[in-house]
Amino acid sequence: MKKTIAGATALLISAAPVFAGGIERSTQSIGILFEEGNYLEFNAQLTKPEVDGNDLAIFGGSPTGSVAEDFNVVGFGYKHQFTDKLSGAVIVEHPYGADVDYPTAAQGGSVMLGGTKANVESAHISAIGRYKFNDAFAVHGGLRMTKASGDVSLSGLAYGPVSGYRARLDNDSATGWLAGVSWERPEIAARVALTYYSEIEHDFGTTETGPLVDPDGPGPLPSLPLLNASSTTKVKTPSALVLDFQTGVAADTLVFGQIRHVKWSDFTVDPQQFVQVTGGGLVSLEDTTTYTLGVGRRFTENWSGSASISYEPEGDDLVSPLAPSNGRLGLTLAGVYTQDNWKITGGINYTKLGDAQPETGTPDTARAEMTDNHAVSLGLRVGYRF
């Protein structure tokens, strides 16, 4: 039971769409560390979000059109058992990303935010070791390296004199770490693992461009290229604390879950010229806590399945236009087929995204309302044990 059903829990928790902070696409799971023996796996995920709404009625009520693009995520992992007590794993994934694109008014989209875009790409590798003191207690830890880049454009009446601004953040690589402890009771498939992920601080070479800005409004000074410059922008990907748990509750039946707190308030994007002109940054987010609870069941020698529910409470209704959702509720179903040393897991997830109001300006002013949105994901994981 432990080997087959636990495989489904890994896909349910780590491959379902995340959307925390608007740019997170995987939970950076360390579940591969708990596979038996030497283990190699490949995983892939396709997500189709539907995120749209309308400008507020006071601004004309134009439809925004669909603002979130489909995306794919692939990953790879290898775990090696060096001795009975010592093991290690290498994990390659793409934890962060964004493809936000508001259609322009000419394309039938938003008058307030049309033309606003964000593209974020990342690649991440973790090298993790695990040491078992005995059959019950173990520690794990390692290094993490992320390479990331971004491109943000602001457009629409909501941005006033800075509509047409663009910031390009060049590729940058930076490192962090993780550390944790675990407890297991194999005879009942019980396990509890607590893992802390450090923040990772990037220094992005940044090129800013934008329209001419009149520094004194209607005063005598001419409009100047105040938004145009090259500089360095510090961005921290957030720290996280994750509690994973599972236990057998009956023959061939497993209950599992996760509590995941991410400190998104540390994630800010504040390009030099934009801050000097507007007094604020591009992105400011709230911390998130996500709860997952599920059950797994082995049906035959080769087949097992799982179902789980994930819930992230809503925060402030006013959100960044670059992350236009607020909280989520998701259902994931997965099936696992095992044959000899092979394990194949497939899953489907439906996530209801919380309603939100994209805002701009100081003080924050709602410009649109995004309602009744969702995302559907398909995931596949293929593992080989040797």
CSV table of C-alpha atoms in Angstrom, one decimal:
chain,number,residue,atom,x,y,z
A,1,MET,CA,0.0,0.0,0.0
A,2,LYS,CA,2.7,2.5,0.9
A,3,LYS,CA,4.5,2.3,-2.4
A,4,THR,CA,1.5,2.5,-4.7
A,5,ILE,CA,-0.8,5.0,-2.9
A,6,ALA,CA,2.0,7.3,-1.7
A,7,GLY,CA,2.9,7.7,-5.4
A,8,ALA,CA,-0.5,9.2,-6.0
A,9,THR,CA,-0.2,11.6,-3.1
A,10,ALA,CA,3.0,13.0,-4.5
A,11,LEU,CA,1.3,13.8,-7.8
A,12,LEU,CA,-1.8,15.2,-6.0
A,13,ILE,CA,0.2,17.6,-3.9
A,14,SER,CA,3.1,18.6,-6.1
A,15,ALA,CA,1.6,18.6,-9.6
A,16,ALA,CA,-1.7,20.3,-9.1
A,17,PRO,CA,-1.8,24.0,-10.1
A,18,VAL,CA,-0.6,26.3,-7.3
A,19,PHE,CA,-1.3,29.9,-8.3
A,20,ALA,CA,-0.1,31.1,-4.8
A,21,GLY,CA,1.2,34.6,-5.3
A,22,GLY,CA,0.1,34.4,-8.9
A,23,ILE,CA,3.4,33.0,-10.2
A,24,GLU,CA,3.9,29.7,-8.3
A,25,ARG,CA,3.5,26.6,-10.4
A,26,SER,CA,4.8,23.8,-8.2
A,27,THR,CA,5.2,23.2,-4.5
A,28,GLN,CA,8.9,22.1,-4.8
A,29,SER,CA,8.0,18.7,-3.2
A,30,ILE,CA,10.7,16.5,-1.7
A,31,GLY,CA,8.5,13.5,-1.8
A,32,ILE,CA,11.0,11.6,-4.0
A,33,LEU,CA,13.3,11.3,-0.9
A,34,PHE,CA,10.8,8.8,0.6
A,35,GLU,CA,10.7,6.5,-2.4
A,36,GLU,CA,12.3,3.1,-1.7
A,37,GLY,CA,15.7,2.2,-3.2
A,38,ASN,CA,17.1,4.0,-6.3
A,39,TYR,CA,14.3,5.8,-8.1
A,40,LEU,CA,14.1,7.9,-11.3
A,41,GLU,CA,11.0,9.9,-12.4
A,42,PHE,CA,9.8,12.3,-15.0
A,43,ASN,CA,6.7,14.5,-14.6
A,44,ALA,CA,4.7,16.8,-16.8
A,45,GLN,CA,1.7,19.1,-16.3
A,46,LEU,CA,-0.6,21.0,-18.6
A,47,THR,CA,-2.8,23.8,-17.1
A,48,LYS,CA,-5.6,25.7,-18.8
A,49,PRO,CA,-6.7,28.7,-16.7
A,50,GLU,CA,-9.8,30.7,-17.5
A,51,VAL,CA,-9.4,34.2,-15.9
A,52,ASP,CA,-11.5,37.1,-17.0
A,53,GLY,CA,-13.9,39.8,-15.8
A,54,ASN,CA,-15.0,43.3,-16.5
A,55,ASP,CA,-13.7,46.8,-15.8
A,56,LEU,CA,-15.8,48.3,-13.0
A,57,ALA,CA,-19.0,49.9,-14.1
A,58,ILE,CA,-17.7,53.4,-13.1
A,59,PHE,CA,-15.0,53.0,-15.8
A,60,GLY,CA,-17.3,51.7,-18.5
A,61,GLY,CA,-17.6,48.0,-17.6
A,62,SER,CA,-15.7,46.7,-20.6
A,63,PRO,CA,-14.9,42.9,-20.6
A,64,THR,CA,-11.2,42.2,-19.9
A,65,GLY,CA,-11.1,39.1,-22.1
A,66,SER,CA,-9.1,36.1,-21.0
A,67,VAL,CA,-5.9,37.3,-19.3
A,68,ALA,CA,-4.1,34.1,-18.3
A,69,GLU,CA,-2.4,31.9,-20.9
A,70,ASP,CA,-2.2,28.1,-20.9
A,71,PHE,CA,1.2,26.7,-19.6
A,72,ASN,CA,3.2,23.5,-19.3
A,73,VAL,CA,5.5,22.4,-16.5
A,74,VAL,CA,8.0,19.5,-16.7
A,75,GLY,CA,10.3,18.1,-14.1
A,76,PHE,CA,12.8,15.4,-13.4
A,77,GLY,CA,14.0,13.7,-10.2
A,78,TYR,CA,16.6,11.1,-9.2
A,79,LYS,CA,16.9,9.5,-5.8
A,80,HIS,CA,19.9,7.3,-4.8
A,81,GLN,CA,20.1,5.1,-1.8
A,82,PHE,CA,23.8,5.2,-0.7
A,83,THR,CA,23.4,3.1,2.5
A,84,ASP,CA,20.6,2.0,4.7
A,85,LYS,CA,20.8,5.3,6.5
A,86,LEU,CA,22.0,7.8,3.8
A,87,SER,CA,20.2,8.8,0.6
A,88,GLY,CA,20.2,11.8,-1.7
A,89,ALA,CA,18.1,13.3,-4.5
A,90,VAL,CA,18.5,15.7,-7.4
A,91,ILE,CA,15.3,17.5,-8.5
A,92,VAL,CA,14.9,19.7,-11.6
A,93,GLU,CA,11.7,21.7,-11.9
A,94,HIS,CA,10.1,25.1,-12.9
A,95,PRO,CA,8.5,26.4,-9.7
A,96,TYR,CA,7.7,30.0,-10.8
A,97,GLY,CA,6.2,31.4,-14.0
A,98,ALA,CA,3.6,33.8,-15.3
A,99,ASP,CA,1.9,34.4,-18.7
A,100,VAL,CA,-0.5,37.3,-18.1
A,101,ASP,CA,-1.8,39.3,-21.1
A,102,TYR,CA,-4.8,41.7,-21.0
A,103,PRO,CA,-6.3,42.2,-24.4
A,104,THR,CA,-6.4,45.8,-25.5
A,105,ALA,CA,-9.6,47.8,-26.0
A,106,ALA,CA,-9.0,47.5,-29.8
A,107,GLN,CA,-9.0,43.7,-29.3
A,108,GLY,CA,-12.3,43.8,-27.4
A,109,GLY,CA,-10.6,43.9,-24.0
A,110,SER,CA,-10.2,46.2,-21.0
A,111,VAL,CA,-10.0,49.9,-21.4
A,112,MET,CA,-8.4,50.2,-17.9
A,113,LEU,CA,-5.8,47.5,-18.2
A,114,GLY,CA,-5.6,46.4,-21.8
A,115,GLY,CA,-2.1,45.8,-23.0
A,116,THR,CA,-0.7,45.0,-19.5
A,117,LYS,CA,1.5,41.9,-19.7
A,118,ALA,CA,3.8,39.8,-17.6
A,119,ASN,CA,6.0,37.0,-18.5
A,120,VAL,CA,8.1,35.2,-15.9
A,121,GLU,CA,10.3,32.1,-16.5
A,122,SER,CA,12.3,30.0,-14.1
A,123,ALA,CA,14.4,26.8,-13.8
A,124,HIS,CA,15.3,25.3,-10.4
A,125,ILE,CA,17.6,22.5,-9.3
A,126,SER,CA,17.8,21.1,-5.7
A,127,ALA,CA,20.4,18.7,-4.3
A,128,ILE,CA,19.1,17.2,-1.1
A,129,GLY,CA,20.5,14.6,1.4
A,130,ARG,CA,18.6,12.6,4.0
A,131,TYR,CA,20.0,10.7,7.0
A,132,LYS,CA,18.0,8.2,9.0
A,133,PHE,CA,19.0,7.9,12.7
A,134,ASN,CA,16.7,4.8,13.0
A,135,ASP,CA,13.5,3.4,11.5
A,136,ALA,CA,11.6,6.4,12.9
A,137,PHE,CA,13.5,9.6,12.8
A,138,ALA,CA,15.5,11.3,10.0
A,139,VAL,CA,16.8,14.7,8.9
A,140,HIS,CA,17.1,16.2,5.4
A,141,GLY,CA,18.6,19.2,3.9
A,142,GLY,CA,20.3,20.6,0.9
A,143,LEU,CA,21.0,23.5,-1.6
A,144,ARG,CA,18.6,25.0,-4.1
A,145,MET,CA,19.5,27.1,-7.1
A,146,THR,CA,17.0,29.1,-9.2
A,147,LYS,CA,17.5,30.8,-12.6
A,148,ALA,CA,14.8,33.3,-13.4
A,149,SER,CA,13.9,36.2,-15.7
A,150,GLY,CA,10.9,38.5,-16.2
A,151,ASP,CA,9.3,41.0,-18.6
A,152,VAL,CA,6.5,43.3,-17.4
A,153,SER,CA,4.5,45.9,-19.4
A,154,LEU,CA,1.9,48.2,-18.0
A,155,SER,CA,-0.8,49.7,-20.2
A,156,GLY,CA,-4.3,51.1,-20.0
A,157,LEU,CA,-6.1,54.1,-18.6
A,158,ALA,CA,-5.6,52.7,-15.0
A,159,TYR,CA,-1.9,53.5,-15.3
A,160,GLY,CA,-2.3,57.2,-16.3
A,161,PRO,CA,0.9,58.9,-17.2
A,162,VAL,CA,3.0,55.7,-16.9
A,163,SER,CA,0.9,53.7,-19.3
A,164,GLY,CA,3.4,52.2,-21.8
A,165,TYR,CA,6.0,51.4,-19.1
A,166,ARG,CA,8.1,48.3,-19.5
A,167,ALA,CA,10.7,46.5,-17.3
A,168,ARG,CA,12.9,43.7,-18.6
A,169,LEU,CA,14.6,41.7,-15.9
A,170,ASP,CA,17.6,39.7,-17.3
A,171,ASN,CA,18.4,36.1,-16.4
A,172,ASP,CA,19.9,35.8,-12.9
A,173,SER,CA,20.9,32.7,-10.9
A,174,ALA,CA,20.9,32.6,-7.1
A,175,THR,CA,21.0,29.9,-4.3
A,176,GLY,CA,19.2,29.1,-1.2
A,177,TRP,CA,18.7,26.1,1.1
A,178,LEU,CA,16.2,23.8,2.7
A,179,ALA,CA,16.2,21.8,6.0
A,180,GLY,CA,13.8,19.5,7.7
A,181,VAL,CA,13.0,16.5,9.9
A,182,SER,CA,10.7,13.5,9.5
A,183,TRP,CA,9.2,10.7,11.5
A,184,GLU,CA,7.9,7.4,10.1
A,185,ARG,CA,6.1,4.3,11.3
A,186,PRO,CA,6.4,2.0,8.2
A,187,GLU,CA,4.1,-0.7,9.4
A,188,ILE,CA,1.1,1.6,9.2
A,189,ALA,CA,2.4,3.8,6.4
A,190,ALA,CA,2.6,6.8,8.8
A,191,ARG,CA,4.9,9.7,8.1
A,192,VAL,CA,5.2,13.3,9.2
A,193,ALA,CA,7.8,15.7,7.6
A,194,LEU,CA,8.4,19.3,8.3
A,195,THR,CA,10.6,21.3,5.8
A,196,TYR,CA,11.7,24.9,5.8
A,197,TYR,CA,12.7,26.5,2.4
A,198,SER,CA,14.8,29.6,2.6
A,199,GLU,CA,14.2,32.7,0.5
A,200,ILE,CA,16.4,33.2,-2.6
A,201,GLU,CA,17.5,36.7,-3.3
A,202,HIS,CA,18.1,37.7,-7.0
A,203,ASP,CA,19.9,40.7,-8.4
A,204,PHE,CA,18.3,41.2,-11.8
A,205,GLY,CA,19.9,43.5,-14.4
A,206,THR,CA,16.9,45.7,-15.3
A,207,THR,CA,16.1,47.8,-18.3
A,208,GLU,CA,13.2,50.2,-17.9
A,209,THR,CA,11.6,52.2,-20.7
A,210,GLY,CA,8.4,54.3,-20.7
A,211,PRO,CA,6.7,57.5,-21.8
A,212,LEU,CA,8.0,60.9,-21.1
A,213,VAL,CA,6.9,62.1,-17.6
A,214,ASP,CA,6.1,65.7,-16.7
A,215,PRO,CA,7.8,66.1,-13.2
A,216,ASP,CA,5.7,69.0,-12.1
A,217,GLY,CA,2.4,68.2,-13.8
A,218,PRO,CA,1.0,71.3,-15.6
A,219,GLY,CA,4.1,73.4,-14.4
A,220,PRO,CA,6.7,75.0,-16.5
A,221,LEU,CA,9.2,72.0,-16.6
A,222,PRO,CA,9.1,69.9,-19.8
A,223,SER,CA,8.3,66.2,-19.9
A,224,LEU,CA,11.4,64.1,-19.3
A,225,PRO,CA,12.4,60.4,-19.9
A,226,LEU,CA,12.3,59.7,-16.2
A,227,LEU,CA,11.3,56.1,-16.6
A,228,ASN,CA,14.3,55.2,-18.9
A,229,ALA,CA,17.3,53.7,-17.2
A,230,SER,CA,19.4,50.5,-16.6
A,231,SER,CA,19.8,49.4,-13.0
A,232,THR,CA,19.7,46.4,-10.7
A,233,THR,CA,16.5,45.1,-9.0
A,234,LYS,CA,16.6,42.9,-5.9
A,235,VAL,CA,13.8,40.3,-5.8
A,236,LYS,CA,13.4,37.6,-3.2
A,237,THR,CA,11.5,34.4,-4.0
A,238,PRO,CA,9.7,33.7,-0.7
A,239,SER,CA,10.6,31.4,2.1
A,240,ALA,CA,8.1,28.6,3.0
A,241,LEU,CA,7.3,26.2,5.8
A,242,VAL,CA,5.7,22.9,4.8
A,243,LEU,CA,4.1,20.2,6.9
A,244,ASP,CA,3.4,16.9,5.1
A,245,PHE,CA,1.6,14.0,6.7
A,246,GLN,CA,0.1,10.6,5.9
A,247,THR,CA,-1.1,7.5,7.7
A,248,GLY,CA,-2.8,4.2,7.0
A,249,VAL,CA,-6.3,4.2,8.5
A,250,ALA,CA,-7.5,0.8,7.2
A,251,ALA,CA,-6.3,-2.1,5.0
A,252,ASP,CA,-5.2,-0.6,1.7
A,253,THR,CA,-6.4,2.9,2.7
A,254,LEU,CA,-4.3,6.0,3.3
A,255,VAL,CA,-5.1,9.5,4.5
A,256,PHE,CA,-2.7,12.3,3.6
A,257,GLY,CA,-2.4,16.0,3.6
A,258,GLN,CA,-0.2,19.1,3.7
A,259,ILE,CA,-0.2,22.6,5.3
A,260,ARG,CA,2.0,25.0,3.4
A,261,HIS,CA,2.7,28.6,4.5
A,262,VAL,CA,4.6,30.9,2.0
A,263,LYS,CA,5.9,34.3,2.9
A,264,TRP,CA,4.8,36.1,-0.3
A,265,SER,CA,5.0,39.5,1.5
A,266,ASP,CA,8.8,39.3,1.0
A,267,PHE,CA,8.3,39.1,-2.8
A,268,THR,CA,8.4,42.6,-4.2
A,269,VAL,CA,9.5,43.9,-7.6
A,270,ASP,CA,10.6,47.5,-7.3
A,271,PRO,CA,12.5,48.7,-10.3
A,272,GLN,CA,14.5,51.9,-9.6
A,273,GLN,CA,12.9,54.4,-12.0
A,274,PHE,CA,9.3,53.2,-11.5
A,275,VAL,CA,9.6,53.6,-7.8
A,276,GLN,CA,11.1,57.1,-8.1
A,277,VAL,CA,8.3,58.3,-10.4
A,278,THR,CA,5.3,56.6,-8.8
A,279,GLY,CA,6.3,56.0,-5.2
A,280,GLY,CA,5.4,52.3,-5.4
A,281,GLY,CA,6.6,49.0,-6.9
A,282,LEU,CA,5.2,46.7,-9.6
A,283,VAL,CA,4.1,43.8,-7.3
A,284,SER,CA,3.1,43.5,-3.7
A,285,LEU,CA,1.5,40.3,-2.4
A,286,GLU,CA,0.1,38.8,0.8
A,287,ASP,CA,1.4,35.7,2.6
A,288,THR,CA,-0.6,32.5,1.8
A,289,THR,CA,-1.4,29.3,3.7
A,290,THR,CA,-2.7,26.4,1.7
A,291,TYR,CA,-4.4,23.3,3.2
A,292,THR,CA,-4.6,19.9,1.4
A,293,LEU,CA,-6.4,16.8,2.6
A,294,GLY,CA,-6.9,13.6,0.7
A,295,VAL,CA,-7.5,9.8,0.8
A,296,GLY,CA,-5.8,7.0,-1.2
A,297,ARG,CA,-7.0,3.5,-1.8
A,298,ARG,CA,-5.4,0.4,-3.4
A,299,PHE,CA,-8.0,-1.5,-5.5
A,300,THR,CA,-5.9,-4.3,-6.9
A,301,GLU,CA,-2.3,-5.5,-7.0
A,302,ASN,CA,-1.5,-3.0,-9.8
A,303,TRP,CA,-4.1,-0.2,-9.4
A,304,SER,CA,-4.7,2.4,-6.8
A,305,GLY,CA,-6.2,5.9,-6.7
A,306,SER,CA,-6.5,9.0,-4.7
A,307,ALA,CA,-8.6,12.1,-4.2
A,308,SER,CA,-7.8,15.4,-2.4
A,309,ILE,CA,-9.1,18.8,-1.8
A,310,SER,CA,-6.9,21.9,-1.5
A,311,TYR,CA,-8.0,25.2,0.0
A,312,GLU,CA,-6.3,28.6,0.2
A,313,PRO,CA,-8.3,31.3,2.1
A,314,GLU,CA,-9.0,34.5,0.4
A,315,GLY,CA,-7.1,37.6,1.4
A,316,ASP,CA,-7.6,41.3,0.4
A,317,ASP,CA,-9.9,41.6,-2.5
A,318,LEU,CA,-7.6,44.3,-4.0
A,319,VAL,CA,-4.8,42.5,-5.9
A,320,SER,CA,-2.1,43.2,-8.4
A,321,PRO,CA,-3.3,43.1,-12.1
A,322,LEU,CA,-0.3,40.7,-12.6
A,323,ALA,CA,-1.8,38.2,-10.2
A,324,PRO,CA,-5.6,38.6,-10.7
A,325,SER,CA,-7.1,35.9,-8.3
A,326,ASN,CA,-7.6,35.7,-4.6
A,327,GLY,CA,-7.7,32.3,-2.8
A,328,ARG,CA,-8.7,29.0,-4.4
A,329,LEU,CA,-10.5,25.7,-3.8
A,330,GLY,CA,-9.4,22.7,-5.8
A,331,LEU,CA,-10.2,19.0,-6.3
A,332,THR,CA,-7.7,16.5,-7.6
A,333,LEU,CA,-8.2,12.9,-8.7
A,334,ALA,CA,-5.3,10.6,-9.5
A,335,GLY,CA,-4.7,7.0,-10.5
A,336,VAL,CA,-1.6,4.8,-10.2
A,337,TYR,CA,-0.6,1.8,-12.2
A,338,THR,CA,2.4,-0.3,-11.0
A,339,GLN,CA,4.0,-3.1,-13.0
A,340,ASP,CA,7.3,-4.7,-12.0
A,341,ASN,CA,9.7,-1.7,-11.4
A,342,TRP,CA,7.5,0.8,-13.2
A,343,LYS,CA,5.0,3.2,-11.6
A,344,ILE,CA,2.8,5.5,-13.8
A,345,THR,CA,0.6,8.1,-12.2
A,346,GLY,CA,-2.0,10.3,-13.9
A,347,GLY,CA,-4.2,13.0,-12.4
A,348,ILE,CA,-6.7,15.8,-13.2
A,349,ASN,CA,-7.3,18.9,-11.1
A,350,TYR,CA,-10.1,21.4,-11.1
A,351,THR,CA,-9.4,24.6,-9.2
A,352,LYS,CA,-12.0,27.4,-8.5
A,353,LEU,CA,-10.1,30.7,-8.3
A,354,GLY,CA,-11.3,33.3,-5.9
A,355,ASP,CA,-12.9,36.6,-7.1
A,356,ALA,CA,-10.6,39.6,-7.1
A,357,GLN,CA,-10.3,43.3,-8.0
A,358,PRO,CA,-7.1,44.3,-9.8
A,359,GLU,CA,-6.0,47.7,-8.5
A,360,THR,CA,-3.5,50.4,-9.4
A,361,GLY,CA,-2.6,53.8,-7.9
A,362,THR,CA,-1.9,55.2,-4.5
A,363,PRO,CA,-4.1,54.8,-2.6
A,364,ASP,CA,-5.1,51.4,-4.1
A,365,THR,CA,-8.0,51.9,-6.5
A,366,ALA,CA,-10.0,48.9,-7.9
A,367,ARG,CA,-10.1,49.0,-11.7
A,368,ALA,CA,-11.8,45.7,-12.6
A,369,GLU,CA,-13.5,42.7,-11.1
A,370,MET,CA,-12.5,39.2,-11.9
A,371,THR,CA,-15.2,36.6,-11.1
A,372,ASP,CA,-16.2,33.0,-11.6
A,373,ASN,CA,-12.7,31.9,-12.8
A,374,HIS,CA,-11.1,28.5,-12.7
A,375,ALA,CA,-8.2,26.3,-14.0
A,376,VAL,CA,-8.0,22.7,-15.2
A,377,SER,CA,-4.8,20.7,-15.0
A,378,LEU,CA,-3.7,17.3,-16.3
A,379,GLY,CA,-0.6,15.7,-14.7
A,380,LEU,CA,1.5,12.7,-15.6
A,381,ARG,CA,4.4,11.1,-13.6
A,382,VAL,CA,6.4,8.1,-14.7
A,383,GLY,CA,8.8,6.5,-12.2
A,384,TYR,CA,11.2,3.6,-12.4
A,385,ARG,CA,12.7,1.8,-9.3
A,386,PHE,CA,16.0,-0.1,-9.5
